[in-house]
Short mmCIF file of C-alpha atoms in Angstrom, two decimals:
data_model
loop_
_atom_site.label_atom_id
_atom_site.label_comp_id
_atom_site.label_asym_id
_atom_site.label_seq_id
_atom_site.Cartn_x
_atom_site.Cartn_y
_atom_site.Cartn_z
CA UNK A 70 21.71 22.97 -18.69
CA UNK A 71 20.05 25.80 -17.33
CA UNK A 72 17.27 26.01 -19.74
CA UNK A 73 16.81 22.42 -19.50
CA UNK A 74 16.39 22.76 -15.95
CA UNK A 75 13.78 25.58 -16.22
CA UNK A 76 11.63 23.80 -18.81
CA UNK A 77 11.54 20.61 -16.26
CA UNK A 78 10.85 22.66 -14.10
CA UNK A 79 8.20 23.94 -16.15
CA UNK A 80 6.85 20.84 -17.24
CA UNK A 81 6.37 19.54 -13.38
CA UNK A 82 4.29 23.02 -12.51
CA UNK A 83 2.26 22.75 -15.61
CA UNK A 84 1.34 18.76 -14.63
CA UNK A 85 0.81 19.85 -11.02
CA UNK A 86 -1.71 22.24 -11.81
CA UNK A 87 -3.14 20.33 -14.25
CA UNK A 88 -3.61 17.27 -11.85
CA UNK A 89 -5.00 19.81 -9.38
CA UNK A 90 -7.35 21.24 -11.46
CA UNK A 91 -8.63 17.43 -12.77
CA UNK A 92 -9.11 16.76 -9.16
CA UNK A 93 -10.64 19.92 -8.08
CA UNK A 94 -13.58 19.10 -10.83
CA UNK A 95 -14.01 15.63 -9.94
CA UNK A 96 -14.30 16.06 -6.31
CA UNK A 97 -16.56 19.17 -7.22
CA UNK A 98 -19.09 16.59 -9.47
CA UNK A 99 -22.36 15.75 -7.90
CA UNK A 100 -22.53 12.33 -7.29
CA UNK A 101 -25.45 10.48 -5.95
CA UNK A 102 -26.38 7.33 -4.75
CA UNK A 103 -29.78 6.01 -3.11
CA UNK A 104 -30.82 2.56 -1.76
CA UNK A 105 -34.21 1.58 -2.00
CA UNK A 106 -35.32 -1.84 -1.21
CA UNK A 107 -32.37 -3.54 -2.34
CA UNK A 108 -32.19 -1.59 -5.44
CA UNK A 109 -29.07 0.96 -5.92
CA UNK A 110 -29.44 4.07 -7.74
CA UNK A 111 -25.80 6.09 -8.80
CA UNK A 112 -25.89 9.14 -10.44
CA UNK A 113 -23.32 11.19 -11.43
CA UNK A 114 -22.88 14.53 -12.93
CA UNK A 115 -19.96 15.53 -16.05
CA UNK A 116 -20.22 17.63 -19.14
CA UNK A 117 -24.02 18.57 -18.81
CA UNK A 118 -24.88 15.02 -19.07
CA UNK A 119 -26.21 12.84 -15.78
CA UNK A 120 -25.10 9.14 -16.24
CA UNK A 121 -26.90 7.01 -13.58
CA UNK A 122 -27.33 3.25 -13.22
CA UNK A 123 -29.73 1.11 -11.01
CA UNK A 124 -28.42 -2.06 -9.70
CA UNK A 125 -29.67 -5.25 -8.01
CA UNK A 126 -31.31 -8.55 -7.82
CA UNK A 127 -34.64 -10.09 -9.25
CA UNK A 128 -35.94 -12.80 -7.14
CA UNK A 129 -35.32 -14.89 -10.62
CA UNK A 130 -34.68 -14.76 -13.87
CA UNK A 131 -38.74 -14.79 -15.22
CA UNK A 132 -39.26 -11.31 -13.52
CA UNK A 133 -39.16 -8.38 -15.24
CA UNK A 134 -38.57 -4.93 -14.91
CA UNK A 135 -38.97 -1.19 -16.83
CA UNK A 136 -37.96 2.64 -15.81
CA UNK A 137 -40.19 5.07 -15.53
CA UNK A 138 -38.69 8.79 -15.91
CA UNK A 139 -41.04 11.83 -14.55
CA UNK A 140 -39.05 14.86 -15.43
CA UNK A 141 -40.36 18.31 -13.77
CA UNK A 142 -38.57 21.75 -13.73
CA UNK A 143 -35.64 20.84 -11.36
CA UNK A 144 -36.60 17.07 -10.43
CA UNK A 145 -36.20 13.53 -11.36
CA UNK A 146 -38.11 11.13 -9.87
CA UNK A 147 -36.44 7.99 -11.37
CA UNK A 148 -38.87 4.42 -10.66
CA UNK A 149 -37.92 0.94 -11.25
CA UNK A 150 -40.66 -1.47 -11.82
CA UNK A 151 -40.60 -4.55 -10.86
CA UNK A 152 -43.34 -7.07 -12.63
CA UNK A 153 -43.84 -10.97 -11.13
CA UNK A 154 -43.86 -13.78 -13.44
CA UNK A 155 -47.77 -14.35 -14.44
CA UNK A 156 -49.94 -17.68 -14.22
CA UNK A 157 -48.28 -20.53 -13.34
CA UNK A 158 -44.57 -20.21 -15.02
CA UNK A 159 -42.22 -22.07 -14.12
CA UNK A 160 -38.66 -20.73 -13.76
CA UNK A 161 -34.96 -21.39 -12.13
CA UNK A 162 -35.20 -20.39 -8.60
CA UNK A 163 -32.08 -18.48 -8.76
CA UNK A 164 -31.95 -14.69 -8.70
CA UNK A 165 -31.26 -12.69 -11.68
CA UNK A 166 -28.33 -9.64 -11.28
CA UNK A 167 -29.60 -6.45 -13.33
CA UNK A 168 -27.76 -3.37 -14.42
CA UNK A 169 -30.23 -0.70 -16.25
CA UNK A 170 -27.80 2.38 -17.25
CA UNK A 171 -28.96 5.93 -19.11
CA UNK A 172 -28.53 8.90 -19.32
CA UNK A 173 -30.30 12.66 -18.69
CA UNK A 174 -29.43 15.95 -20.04
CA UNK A 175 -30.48 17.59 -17.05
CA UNK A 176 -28.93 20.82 -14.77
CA UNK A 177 -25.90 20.32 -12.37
CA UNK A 178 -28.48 21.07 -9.50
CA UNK A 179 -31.24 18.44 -10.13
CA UNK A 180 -32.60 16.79 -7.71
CA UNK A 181 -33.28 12.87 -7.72
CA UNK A 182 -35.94 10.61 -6.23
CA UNK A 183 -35.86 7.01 -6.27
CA UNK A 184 -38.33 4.32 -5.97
CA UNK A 185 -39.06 0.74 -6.21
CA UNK A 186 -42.30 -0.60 -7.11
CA UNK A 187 -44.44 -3.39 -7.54
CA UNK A 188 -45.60 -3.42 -11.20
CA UNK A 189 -48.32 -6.19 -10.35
CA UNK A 190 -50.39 -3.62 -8.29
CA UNK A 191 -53.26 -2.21 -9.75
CA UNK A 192 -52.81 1.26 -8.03
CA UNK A 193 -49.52 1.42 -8.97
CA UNK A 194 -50.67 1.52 -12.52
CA UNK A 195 -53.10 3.92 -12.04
CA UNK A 196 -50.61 5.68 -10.70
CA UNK A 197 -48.48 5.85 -13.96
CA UNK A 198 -51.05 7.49 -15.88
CA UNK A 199 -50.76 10.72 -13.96
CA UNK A 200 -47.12 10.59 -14.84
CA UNK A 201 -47.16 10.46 -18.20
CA UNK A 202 -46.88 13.79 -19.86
CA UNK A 203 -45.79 15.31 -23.32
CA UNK A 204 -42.13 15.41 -22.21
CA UNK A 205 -42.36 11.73 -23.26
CA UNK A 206 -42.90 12.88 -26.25
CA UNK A 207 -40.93 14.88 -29.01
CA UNK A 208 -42.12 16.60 -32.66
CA UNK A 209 -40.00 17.03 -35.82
CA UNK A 210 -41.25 19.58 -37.84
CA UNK A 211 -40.23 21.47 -41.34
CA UNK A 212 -42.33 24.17 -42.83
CA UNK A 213 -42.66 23.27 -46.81
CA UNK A 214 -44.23 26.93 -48.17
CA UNK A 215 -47.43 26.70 -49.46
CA UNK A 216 -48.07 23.04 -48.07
CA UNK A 217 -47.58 23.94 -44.79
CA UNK A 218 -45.82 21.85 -42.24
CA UNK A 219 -44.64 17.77 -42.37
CA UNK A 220 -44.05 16.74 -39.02
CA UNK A 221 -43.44 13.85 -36.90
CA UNK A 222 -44.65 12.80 -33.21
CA UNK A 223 -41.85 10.11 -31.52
CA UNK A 224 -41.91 9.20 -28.11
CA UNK A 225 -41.50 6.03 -25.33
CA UNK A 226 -44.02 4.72 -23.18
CA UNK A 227 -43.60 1.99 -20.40
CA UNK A 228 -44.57 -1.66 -21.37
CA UNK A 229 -48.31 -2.05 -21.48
CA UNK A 230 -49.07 1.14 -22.86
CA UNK A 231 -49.85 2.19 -26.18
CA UNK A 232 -51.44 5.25 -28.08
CA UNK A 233 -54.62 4.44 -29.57
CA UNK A 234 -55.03 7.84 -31.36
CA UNK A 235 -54.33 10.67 -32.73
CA UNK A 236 -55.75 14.06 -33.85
CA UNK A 237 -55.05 17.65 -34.85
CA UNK A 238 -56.31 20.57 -32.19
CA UNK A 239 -55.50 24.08 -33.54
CA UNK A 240 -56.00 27.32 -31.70
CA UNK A 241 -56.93 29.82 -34.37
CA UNK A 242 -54.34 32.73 -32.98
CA UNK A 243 -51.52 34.13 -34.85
CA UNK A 244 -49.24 32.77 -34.49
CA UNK A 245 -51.49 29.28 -34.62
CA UNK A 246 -50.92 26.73 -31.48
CA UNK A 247 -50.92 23.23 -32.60
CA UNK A 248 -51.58 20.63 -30.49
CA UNK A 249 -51.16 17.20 -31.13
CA UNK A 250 -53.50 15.21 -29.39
CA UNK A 251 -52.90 11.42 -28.30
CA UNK A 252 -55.03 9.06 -26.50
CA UNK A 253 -52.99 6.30 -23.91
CA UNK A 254 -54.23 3.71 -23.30
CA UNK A 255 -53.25 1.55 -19.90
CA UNK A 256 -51.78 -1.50 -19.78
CA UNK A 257 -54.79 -4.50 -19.76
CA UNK A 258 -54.24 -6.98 -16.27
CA UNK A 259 -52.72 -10.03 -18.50
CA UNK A 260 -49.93 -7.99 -20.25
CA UNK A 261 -46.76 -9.31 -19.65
CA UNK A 262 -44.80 -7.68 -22.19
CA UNK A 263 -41.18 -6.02 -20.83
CA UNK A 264 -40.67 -3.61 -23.71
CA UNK A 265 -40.65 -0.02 -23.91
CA UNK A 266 -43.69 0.98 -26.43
CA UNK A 267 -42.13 3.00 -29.31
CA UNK A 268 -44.63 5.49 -30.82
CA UNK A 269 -43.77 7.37 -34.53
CA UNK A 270 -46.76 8.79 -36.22
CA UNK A 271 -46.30 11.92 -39.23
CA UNK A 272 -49.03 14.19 -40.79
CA UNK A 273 -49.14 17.56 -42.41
CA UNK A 274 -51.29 20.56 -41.47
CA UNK A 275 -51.93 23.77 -43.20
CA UNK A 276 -51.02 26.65 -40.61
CA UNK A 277 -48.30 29.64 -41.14
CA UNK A 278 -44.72 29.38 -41.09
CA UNK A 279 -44.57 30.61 -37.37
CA UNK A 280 -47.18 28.37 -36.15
CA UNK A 281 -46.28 26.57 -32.86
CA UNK A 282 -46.03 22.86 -32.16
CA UNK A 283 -46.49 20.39 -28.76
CA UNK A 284 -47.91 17.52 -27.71
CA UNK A 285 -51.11 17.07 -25.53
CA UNK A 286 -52.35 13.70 -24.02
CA UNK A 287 -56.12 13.86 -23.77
CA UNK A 288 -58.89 11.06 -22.64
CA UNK A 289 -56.23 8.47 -21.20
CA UNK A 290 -58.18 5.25 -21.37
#
């Protein structure tokens, strides 16, 4: 019975610490959670991966609404837009519940900032264009020996916007820098589309096999 006793024993030590050690990294998690203007934000941090969620009411079901992500270095400014129902639609007065959930592959100590804004405001829109930037963006490239290199531009912009263009810039270093360039344009006043724009474009350019590759966003309409 002894060693019966001992490996019960065992068993209960090894599931206390265990529990322990479960709760220890919970408790330890960043969690975060902002109200703005009736809006909730919740955040939360486990295996390198933020998870957040915003949550609330539209003032009826014919609004609309879109996230807009800046990432910098160490912060997250996270924005919900809110667009109103154009002309003269007509729609249940009843308000809408929303859940928006993704995710961020981002560092335990990032920072957050929150925001709800009127998408109907001409400034605020204005205001988007400064904060889109190449990390919108992402390139797939492969190097194909004497052909040089296939790749392929893919990114997300808010509803509204679109890319109009794109060209080749190359900085004739060694190793080469390529830039590829692409022209925004901002949303026109009678859009009412609610649909991130999905941009894929592809090309080929002659450079060496340790050329360089990023995106630039030039003459933003």
């Amino acid at each position: 019975m002894k060693p019966l006793r001992f490996l019960l024993f065992l068993f209960i030590i090894i599931g206390a610490v265990a529990g322990a050690y479960l709760l220890y990294a919970q408790l330890s998690s960043p969690n975060i959670r902002i109200v703005e203007n009736g809006y909730v934000f919740n955040a939360s941090y486990s295996n390198n991966i933020w998870n957040y969620s915003i949550s609330g009411e539209l003032p009826n079901p014919c609004y609309t609404y879109y996230v807009n992500e800046n990432i910098n270095s160490n912060t997250a400014d996270i924005t919900f837009v809110v667009n109103k129902p154009g002309g003269e639609t007509i729609c249940t007065e009843v308000v809408e519940p929303i859940t928006y959930t993704s995710t961020l592959n981002y560092s335990k100590d990032a920072k957050f900032n929150f925001k709800v804004v009127d998408g109907n405001n001409d400034s605020i829109n204005n205001n988007y264009l400064d904060n889109l930037n190449e990390n919108l963006f992402t390139i797939e490239k492969e190097y194909i020996d004497e052909t040089g290199w296939a790749y392929a531009v893919n990114g997300t912009l808010p509803p509204c916007y679109s890319v109009v263009n794109s060209e080749q810039e190359i900085l004739e270093s060694y190793p080469e820098q390529i830039y590829i360039v692409l022209t925004i344009k901002k949303p026109e006043k009678s859009c009412s589309e609610d649909s991130p724009f999905e941009y894929n474009d592809s090309g080929m350019v002659q450079a060496s096999p340790d050329a360089t590759f990023r995106v630039k966003l030039n003459n933003i309409l």
